[in-house]
Amino acid sequence: MSERHLAARAEDALNDWLAGRLAGRGWSTRILGYVGYGSPRFARVLGRVVLSRPGDPNHDKAQEHPDGRRGYWAYFTAPLAEVEVAVRVGDASVTAMTDRGGYFDLMVEGHGLSDGWQEATIETDGVVQKVTLQIIGDDVRFGIVSDIDDTCLVTSLPRPMIAAWNSFVLVETARRAVPGMAALYRALRAREPDAPVIYLSTGAWNNEPILRRFLGRHGFPAGPMLLTDWGPTEDSWFRSGQAHKRSTLRRLASEFPQVSWLLVGDDGQNDPKIYEEFTLEQPDHVAGIAIRKLTVTQKVLSHGHPLTHDDVTGRPVRVMVFEGPDGYALHRQLRGAFQFARAATRRQWEQVTPRIDATTLSSAGDRDA
């Protein structure tokens, strides 16, 4: 086995030292349970074990800090590595150890739970935490996978200094939602009430409580949030956000083979490329692509040029592609074309409407917007 990366060794040493100091100051073990998901056959339970000051609102999904605490406070944590956690979901239970960042990501089979929102119980060192799960039924045929940064929440990721200010300095209650996106998702859910909404982002798990409060405050539908750890890995300085999104999309396609997903993102980073690649790879699992378009200035700062992703690759995707500056523009396009939401297979989809070249539809969408 190769030696761990220098950055990983340094981070582990810092975390061990910090945990020892904070435990000596009366900080106690806390379980941060994240919203999971599953099917009638399995449940995925995610969370983290950390040392926390009692009553810390940054780790409470429902409670906001009374003075509007700034985002950087979410990164003051001391993870507990190699701690055993026991997870019970319905009739089944499993145990496992946390990883070097204090995280656990467990599959529980044979739980016997019915479709809908359910609960799992997580326990470690006498601490018990309940966490919600969304069990997606086998009859569900349509779902939404949504990016968060600059798709739901204005973070201005193409502009690093503004993004840093919005993420770390701005108080959480002052953060702005992208206009119309919550209404778009609610409208889609009105058509398909059982459709899951899964928020897939390269954001850090540290921000999960803040992001969940933000989504709830602005009327976004509840759903699992799949984030990542920004720290170093065993063999590199940083984790790959693009790899996280690609692997998660493939995993969802494998776990829910009957579901076609509407992939929603923005063109400020790599969403168009990632969604295009996944569509070319597994077209039967993509119902459509909806991209929030940034301004020309934002595109230049992000890509170094003002072109859209389709202009760069020259590989049109043979699914419905919608583009607009906000959720209202996207909804105007989707409202007239969303008969495919109930289509379970590619053959059914083609019976509803003919295939339209992505570039052609995007141009039409621009005129409609």
CSV table of C-alpha atoms in Angstrom, one decimal:
chain,number,residue,atom,x,y,z
A,1,MET,CA,0.0,0.0,0.0
A,2,SER,CA,1.4,3.4,-1.0
A,3,GLU,CA,2.1,6.0,1.6
A,4,ARG,CA,-0.7,8.6,2.2
A,5,HIS,CA,-0.3,12.0,0.6
A,6,LEU,CA,1.5,14.6,2.7
A,7,ALA,CA,-1.6,16.8,2.9
A,8,ALA,CA,-3.7,13.9,4.2
A,9,ARG,CA,-1.1,13.2,6.9
A,10,ALA,CA,-0.9,16.8,7.9
A,11,GLU,CA,-4.7,17.1,8.1
A,12,ASP,CA,-5.0,14.0,10.2
A,13,ALA,CA,-2.4,15.2,12.6
A,14,LEU,CA,-4.2,18.6,12.9
A,15,ASN,CA,-7.5,16.9,13.5
A,16,ASP,CA,-6.1,14.6,16.2
A,17,TRP,CA,-4.5,17.5,18.0
A,18,LEU,CA,-7.7,19.6,17.7
A,19,ALA,CA,-10.0,16.8,18.9
A,20,GLY,CA,-7.8,16.3,22.0
A,21,ARG,CA,-7.8,20.0,22.9
A,22,LEU,CA,-11.5,20.5,22.4
A,23,ALA,CA,-12.4,17.4,24.3
A,24,GLY,CA,-10.4,18.8,27.2
A,25,ARG,CA,-12.4,22.0,27.0
A,26,GLY,CA,-15.7,20.1,27.4
A,27,TRP,CA,-16.7,19.7,23.8
A,28,SER,CA,-18.8,16.6,23.2
A,29,THR,CA,-19.5,14.0,20.5
A,30,ARG,CA,-22.1,15.0,18.1
A,31,ILE,CA,-23.7,13.2,15.1
A,32,LEU,CA,-24.5,15.2,12.1
A,33,GLY,CA,-27.0,13.2,10.2
A,34,TYR,CA,-27.7,14.1,6.6
A,35,VAL,CA,-30.9,13.4,4.7
A,36,GLY,CA,-30.6,10.0,2.9
A,37,TYR,CA,-32.5,8.1,0.3
A,38,GLY,CA,-33.3,4.6,-0.8
A,39,SER,CA,-35.7,2.2,-2.5
A,40,PRO,CA,-37.8,-0.6,-1.1
A,41,ARG,CA,-34.6,-2.7,-1.2
A,42,PHE,CA,-32.0,-0.5,0.3
A,43,ALA,CA,-31.4,2.8,2.2
A,44,ARG,CA,-28.3,5.1,2.0
A,45,VAL,CA,-27.5,6.7,5.3
A,46,LEU,CA,-25.0,9.5,5.5
A,47,GLY,CA,-23.5,11.6,8.3
A,48,ARG,CA,-20.5,12.7,10.2
A,49,VAL,CA,-19.3,12.4,13.8
A,50,VAL,CA,-17.6,15.5,15.2
A,51,LEU,CA,-16.8,17.3,18.4
A,52,SER,CA,-19.1,20.2,18.9
A,53,ARG,CA,-19.9,22.9,21.4
A,54,PRO,CA,-23.4,22.3,22.9
A,55,GLY,CA,-26.1,24.2,21.3
A,56,ASP,CA,-24.0,25.2,18.2
A,57,PRO,CA,-26.7,26.3,15.6
A,58,ASN,CA,-24.3,25.7,12.7
A,59,HIS,CA,-24.9,22.0,13.1
A,60,ASP,CA,-28.7,22.3,13.6
A,61,LYS,CA,-30.7,21.9,10.4
A,62,ALA,CA,-33.6,24.0,11.7
A,63,GLN,CA,-32.1,26.6,13.9
A,64,GLU,CA,-30.5,29.8,12.5
A,65,HIS,CA,-28.0,31.7,14.6
A,66,PRO,CA,-29.8,34.7,16.2
A,67,ASP,CA,-27.2,37.2,14.9
A,68,GLY,CA,-27.0,35.7,11.4
A,69,ARG,CA,-23.7,33.9,11.8
A,70,ARG,CA,-21.3,34.1,8.9
A,71,GLY,CA,-20.6,31.1,6.7
A,72,TYR,CA,-17.0,30.6,7.8
A,73,TRP,CA,-18.2,29.3,11.2
A,74,ALA,CA,-19.4,26.1,9.6
A,75,TYR,CA,-15.8,25.1,8.9
A,76,PHE,CA,-14.8,25.2,12.6
A,77,THR,CA,-15.2,21.4,13.3
A,78,ALA,CA,-13.2,18.6,14.8
A,79,PRO,CA,-14.0,15.4,13.0
A,80,LEU,CA,-13.7,12.1,14.9
A,81,ALA,CA,-12.1,9.4,12.8
A,82,GLU,CA,-12.3,5.6,13.3
A,83,VAL,CA,-15.4,5.9,15.6
A,84,GLU,CA,-17.9,3.1,15.4
A,85,VAL,CA,-21.5,4.1,14.4
A,86,ALA,CA,-24.5,1.8,14.5
A,87,VAL,CA,-27.3,2.6,12.0
A,88,ARG,CA,-30.8,1.2,12.2
A,89,VAL,CA,-33.3,1.5,9.3
A,90,GLY,CA,-36.7,-0.3,9.8
A,91,ASP,CA,-36.0,-4.0,10.4
A,92,ALA,CA,-32.3,-3.8,9.5
A,93,SER,CA,-29.1,-2.5,11.1
A,94,VAL,CA,-25.4,-2.2,10.3
A,95,THR,CA,-22.3,-0.9,12.0
A,96,ALA,CA,-19.2,0.7,10.5
A,97,MET,CA,-16.3,3.0,11.3
A,98,THR,CA,-16.1,6.7,10.4
A,99,ASP,CA,-13.4,7.6,7.8
A,100,ARG,CA,-10.5,10.0,8.4
A,101,GLY,CA,-12.8,13.0,8.0
A,102,GLY,CA,-15.4,11.6,10.5
A,103,TYR,CA,-17.8,10.7,7.7
A,104,PHE,CA,-19.9,7.6,7.2
A,105,ASP,CA,-21.9,6.5,4.1
A,106,LEU,CA,-23.7,3.3,4.7
A,107,MET,CA,-26.0,1.0,2.7
A,108,VAL,CA,-28.7,-0.8,4.7
A,109,GLU,CA,-30.6,-3.6,2.9
A,110,GLY,CA,-33.8,-5.4,3.8
A,111,HIS,CA,-35.2,-2.5,5.9
A,112,GLY,CA,-38.8,-3.3,5.0
A,113,LEU,CA,-40.0,0.4,4.9
A,114,SER,CA,-42.7,1.7,2.6
A,115,ASP,CA,-42.3,4.5,0.1
A,116,GLY,CA,-42.1,8.1,1.3
A,117,TRP,CA,-40.3,9.9,4.1
A,118,GLN,CA,-38.9,7.6,6.8
A,119,GLU,CA,-36.5,7.7,9.7
A,120,ALA,CA,-33.2,6.1,10.5
A,121,THR,CA,-31.4,6.0,13.9
A,122,ILE,CA,-27.7,6.6,14.2
A,123,GLU,CA,-25.8,5.9,17.5
A,124,THR,CA,-22.3,6.2,18.6
A,125,ASP,CA,-20.7,6.5,22.1
A,126,GLY,CA,-24.1,6.8,23.7
A,127,VAL,CA,-25.2,9.6,21.4
A,128,VAL,CA,-28.4,9.0,19.4
A,129,GLN,CA,-29.5,11.0,16.3
A,130,LYS,CA,-32.5,10.6,14.1
A,131,VAL,CA,-32.2,11.3,10.4
A,132,THR,CA,-34.8,11.4,7.6
A,133,LEU,CA,-34.7,9.2,4.5
A,134,GLN,CA,-36.7,9.5,1.2
A,135,ILE,CA,-37.7,6.0,0.0
A,136,ILE,CA,-38.3,6.2,-3.7
A,137,GLY,CA,-40.9,3.7,-4.9
A,138,ASP,CA,-40.5,1.4,-7.9
A,139,ASP,CA,-43.4,3.1,-9.6
A,140,VAL,CA,-41.5,6.5,-9.7
A,141,ARG,CA,-40.5,7.3,-13.3
A,142,PHE,CA,-39.3,10.9,-13.1
A,143,GLY,CA,-37.0,12.8,-10.8
A,144,ILE,CA,-34.9,16.0,-10.6
A,145,VAL,CA,-31.2,16.3,-10.0
A,146,SER,CA,-30.3,19.9,-9.2
A,147,ASP,CA,-27.0,21.7,-8.7
A,148,ILE,CA,-27.1,24.3,-5.9
A,149,ASP,CA,-24.4,27.0,-6.4
A,150,ASP,CA,-25.6,29.5,-8.9
A,151,THR,CA,-28.5,27.2,-9.8
A,152,CYS,CA,-30.6,27.6,-6.5
A,153,LEU,CA,-28.3,29.9,-4.5
A,154,VAL,CA,-26.5,32.9,-5.9
A,155,THR,CA,-22.8,32.4,-5.1
A,156,SER,CA,-21.1,33.8,-8.2
A,157,LEU,CA,-18.7,30.9,-8.4
A,158,PRO,CA,-17.2,32.2,-11.7
A,159,ARG,CA,-16.0,35.2,-9.7
A,160,PRO,CA,-13.8,33.8,-6.9
A,161,MET,CA,-13.6,36.8,-4.7
A,162,ILE,CA,-17.3,37.4,-4.8
A,163,ALA,CA,-18.0,33.7,-4.3
A,164,ALA,CA,-15.7,33.7,-1.3
A,165,TRP,CA,-17.5,36.7,0.2
A,166,ASN,CA,-20.9,35.2,-0.4
A,167,SER,CA,-20.0,31.8,1.0
A,168,PHE,CA,-17.8,32.7,4.0
A,169,VAL,CA,-18.5,36.3,5.1
A,170,LEU,CA,-22.1,37.1,4.2
A,171,VAL,CA,-24.6,36.1,6.9
A,172,GLU,CA,-26.7,33.2,5.9
A,173,THR,CA,-30.0,35.0,6.0
A,174,ALA,CA,-28.7,37.6,3.5
A,175,ARG,CA,-28.0,35.0,0.8
A,176,ARG,CA,-30.1,35.3,-2.3
A,177,ALA,CA,-32.0,32.6,-4.3
A,178,VAL,CA,-31.9,32.4,-8.0
A,179,PRO,CA,-35.2,33.9,-9.1
A,180,GLY,CA,-37.9,31.4,-10.1
A,181,MET,CA,-36.0,28.2,-9.4
A,182,ALA,CA,-38.0,27.2,-6.3
A,183,ALA,CA,-41.2,27.9,-8.2
A,184,LEU,CA,-40.0,25.8,-11.1
A,185,TYR,CA,-39.4,22.8,-8.9
A,186,ARG,CA,-42.7,23.2,-7.1
A,187,ALA,CA,-44.5,23.3,-10.5
A,188,LEU,CA,-42.7,20.1,-11.6
A,189,ARG,CA,-43.6,18.4,-8.4
A,190,ALA,CA,-47.2,19.5,-8.9
A,191,ARG,CA,-47.2,17.5,-12.1
A,192,GLU,CA,-45.3,14.6,-10.6
A,193,PRO,CA,-46.0,14.6,-6.8
A,194,ASP,CA,-43.8,11.5,-6.1
A,195,ALA,CA,-40.8,12.9,-8.1
A,196,PRO,CA,-37.7,13.1,-5.9
A,197,VAL,CA,-35.5,16.2,-5.9
A,198,ILE,CA,-31.8,15.3,-5.3
A,199,TYR,CA,-29.4,18.2,-4.8
A,200,LEU,CA,-26.0,17.3,-6.2
A,201,SER,CA,-23.3,19.8,-5.6
A,202,THR,CA,-19.5,20.1,-5.3
A,203,GLY,CA,-20.1,22.1,-2.1
A,204,ALA,CA,-18.6,21.0,1.2
A,205,TRP,CA,-20.6,18.9,3.7
A,206,ASN,CA,-19.7,21.6,6.3
A,207,ASN,CA,-22.3,23.8,4.6
A,208,GLU,CA,-25.1,21.2,4.7
A,209,PRO,CA,-27.1,22.7,7.6
A,210,ILE,CA,-26.8,26.2,6.2
A,211,LEU,CA,-27.8,25.1,2.7
A,212,ARG,CA,-30.8,23.0,4.0
A,213,ARG,CA,-32.0,26.0,6.0
A,214,PHE,CA,-31.6,28.2,2.9
A,215,LEU,CA,-33.6,25.8,0.6
A,216,GLY,CA,-36.4,25.5,3.2
A,217,ARG,CA,-36.5,29.2,3.8
A,218,HIS,CA,-36.9,29.9,0.0
A,219,GLY,CA,-39.5,27.3,-0.7
A,220,PHE,CA,-37.4,24.6,-2.4
A,221,PRO,CA,-38.8,21.1,-2.2
A,222,ALA,CA,-37.1,18.9,0.5
A,223,GLY,CA,-34.7,16.2,-0.8
A,224,PRO,CA,-31.4,14.5,-0.2
A,225,MET,CA,-28.3,16.6,-0.5
A,226,LEU,CA,-25.2,15.0,-1.9
A,227,LEU,CA,-22.1,17.1,-1.2
A,228,THR,CA,-18.4,16.4,-0.9
A,229,ASP,CA,-15.5,16.8,1.4
A,230,TRP,CA,-13.1,19.6,0.3
A,231,GLY,CA,-10.1,18.2,2.2
A,232,PRO,CA,-7.2,16.2,0.7
A,233,THR,CA,-7.5,12.6,-0.3
A,234,GLU,CA,-5.1,9.7,0.3
A,235,ASP,CA,-3.3,10.5,-2.9
A,236,SER,CA,-3.9,14.2,-3.8
A,237,TRP,CA,-4.3,17.7,-2.4
A,238,PHE,CA,-8.0,18.1,-3.2
A,239,ARG,CA,-11.0,16.0,-4.3
A,240,SER,CA,-12.4,16.4,-7.8
A,241,GLY,CA,-15.8,18.0,-7.8
A,242,GLN,CA,-16.4,16.9,-11.4
A,243,ALA,CA,-15.6,13.3,-10.5
A,244,HIS,CA,-18.0,13.5,-7.6
A,245,LYS,CA,-20.9,14.6,-9.9
A,246,ARG,CA,-20.1,12.0,-12.5
A,247,SER,CA,-19.9,9.1,-10.1
A,248,THR,CA,-23.1,10.2,-8.3
A,249,LEU,CA,-25.1,10.4,-11.6
A,250,ARG,CA,-23.9,6.9,-12.5
A,251,ARG,CA,-24.8,5.6,-9.1
A,252,LEU,CA,-28.3,7.1,-9.2
A,253,ALA,CA,-28.8,5.5,-12.6
A,254,SER,CA,-27.8,2.1,-11.2
A,255,GLU,CA,-29.8,2.4,-8.0
A,256,PHE,CA,-33.0,3.7,-9.8
A,257,PRO,CA,-33.0,2.1,-13.3
A,258,GLN,CA,-36.6,3.0,-13.8
A,259,VAL,CA,-36.2,6.8,-13.2
A,260,SER,CA,-35.4,9.4,-15.9
A,261,TRP,CA,-33.9,12.5,-14.4
A,262,LEU,CA,-34.2,16.1,-15.4
A,263,LEU,CA,-30.7,17.4,-14.9
A,264,VAL,CA,-30.6,21.1,-13.7
A,265,GLY,CA,-27.5,23.2,-13.5
A,266,ASP,CA,-25.9,26.4,-14.7
A,267,ASP,CA,-23.3,27.1,-17.3
A,268,GLY,CA,-20.9,28.9,-15.0
A,269,GLN,CA,-18.8,25.8,-14.3
A,270,ASN,CA,-19.0,22.3,-15.7
A,271,ASP,CA,-22.6,21.3,-15.5
A,272,PRO,CA,-23.3,21.3,-19.2
A,273,LYS,CA,-20.3,19.2,-19.9
A,274,ILE,CA,-21.0,16.7,-17.2
A,275,TYR,CA,-24.7,16.4,-18.1
A,276,GLU,CA,-23.8,16.0,-21.8
A,277,GLU,CA,-21.4,13.2,-21.1
A,278,PHE,CA,-23.8,11.4,-18.8
A,279,THR,CA,-26.6,11.7,-21.4
A,280,LEU,CA,-24.4,10.3,-24.2
A,281,GLU,CA,-23.4,7.5,-21.8
A,282,GLN,CA,-26.8,6.6,-20.4
A,283,PRO,CA,-29.5,8.4,-22.5
A,284,ASP,CA,-32.4,6.3,-21.1
A,285,HIS,CA,-31.8,7.8,-17.7
A,286,VAL,CA,-32.1,11.5,-18.8
A,287,ALA,CA,-35.5,13.1,-19.3
A,288,GLY,CA,-34.0,16.4,-20.2
A,289,ILE,CA,-31.4,19.1,-19.3
A,290,ALA,CA,-32.2,22.5,-17.9
A,291,ILE,CA,-29.4,25.1,-17.8
A,292,ARG,CA,-29.5,28.4,-16.1
A,293,LYS,CA,-27.5,30.8,-18.4
A,294,LEU,CA,-25.1,33.3,-16.8
A,295,THR,CA,-24.4,36.7,-18.4
A,296,VAL,CA,-21.8,37.1,-21.0
A,297,THR,CA,-19.5,38.8,-18.5
A,298,GLN,CA,-19.9,35.9,-16.1
A,299,LYS,CA,-19.2,33.4,-18.9
A,300,VAL,CA,-16.0,35.2,-19.9
A,301,LEU,CA,-14.8,35.1,-16.3
A,302,SER,CA,-15.7,31.4,-16.0
A,303,HIS,CA,-14.6,30.0,-19.3
A,304,GLY,CA,-12.3,32.6,-20.7
A,305,HIS,CA,-14.7,33.1,-23.7
A,306,PRO,CA,-18.4,34.0,-24.2
A,307,LEU,CA,-19.4,30.8,-25.9
A,308,THR,CA,-21.9,28.2,-24.6
A,309,HIS,CA,-20.8,24.6,-24.0
A,310,ASP,CA,-22.6,23.4,-27.2
A,311,ASP,CA,-20.6,26.0,-29.2
A,312,VAL,CA,-17.4,24.5,-27.8
A,313,THR,CA,-18.0,20.7,-28.1
A,314,GLY,CA,-20.0,20.6,-31.3
A,315,ARG,CA,-21.7,17.5,-30.0
A,316,PRO,CA,-25.4,18.2,-29.8
A,317,VAL,CA,-27.2,16.1,-27.2
A,318,ARG,CA,-30.3,14.3,-28.5
A,319,VAL,CA,-32.5,15.1,-25.6
A,320,MET,CA,-34.6,18.2,-24.7
A,321,VAL,CA,-32.3,21.0,-23.6
A,322,PHE,CA,-33.7,24.1,-22.0
A,323,GLU,CA,-31.7,27.3,-21.4
A,324,GLY,CA,-32.7,30.5,-19.6
A,325,PRO,CA,-31.5,33.2,-17.2
A,326,ASP,CA,-33.7,32.1,-14.3
A,327,GLY,CA,-36.4,29.6,-13.2
A,328,TYR,CA,-39.2,31.6,-14.8
A,329,ALA,CA,-37.7,31.4,-18.3
A,330,LEU,CA,-37.0,27.7,-17.8
A,331,HIS,CA,-40.5,27.1,-16.6
A,332,ARG,CA,-42.0,28.8,-19.7
A,333,GLN,CA,-40.2,26.3,-21.9
A,334,LEU,CA,-40.8,23.3,-19.7
A,335,ARG,CA,-44.5,24.0,-19.3
A,336,GLY,CA,-45.1,23.4,-23.0
A,337,ALA,CA,-42.9,20.4,-23.4
A,338,PHE,CA,-43.2,18.5,-20.2
A,339,GLN,CA,-45.4,15.6,-21.4
A,340,PHE,CA,-42.2,13.5,-21.3
A,341,ALA,CA,-42.3,13.6,-17.5
A,342,ARG,CA,-44.4,10.4,-17.5
A,343,ALA,CA,-42.4,8.6,-20.2
A,344,ALA,CA,-40.7,5.5,-18.7
A,345,THR,CA,-38.6,4.5,-21.7
A,346,ARG,CA,-37.0,6.1,-24.7
A,347,ARG,CA,-39.6,4.5,-27.0
A,348,GLN,CA,-42.4,6.1,-25.0
A,349,TRP,CA,-40.6,9.5,-25.0
A,350,GLU,CA,-40.3,9.4,-28.8
A,351,GLN,CA,-44.0,8.7,-29.1
A,352,VAL,CA,-44.7,11.9,-27.1
A,353,THR,CA,-42.5,14.2,-29.2
A,354,PRO,CA,-39.8,13.9,-31.8
A,355,ARG,CA,-36.1,14.3,-30.9
A,356,ILE,CA,-35.0,17.9,-31.2
A,357,ASP,CA,-31.4,18.9,-31.6
A,358,ALA,CA,-30.1,20.7,-28.5
A,359,THR,CA,-28.8,23.7,-30.4
A,360,THR,CA,-32.1,24.2,-32.2
A,361,LEU,CA,-34.1,24.0,-29.0
A,362,SER,CA,-31.8,26.3,-27.1
A,363,SER,CA,-32.1,28.9,-29.8
A,364,ALA,CA,-35.9,28.6,-29.7
A,365,GLY,CA,-35.8,28.8,-25.9
A,366,ASP,CA,-33.8,32.0,-26.1
A,367,ARG,CA,-36.5,33.6,-28.2
A,368,ASP,CA,-39.2,32.4,-25.8
A,369,ALA,CA,-37.3,33.8,-22.8
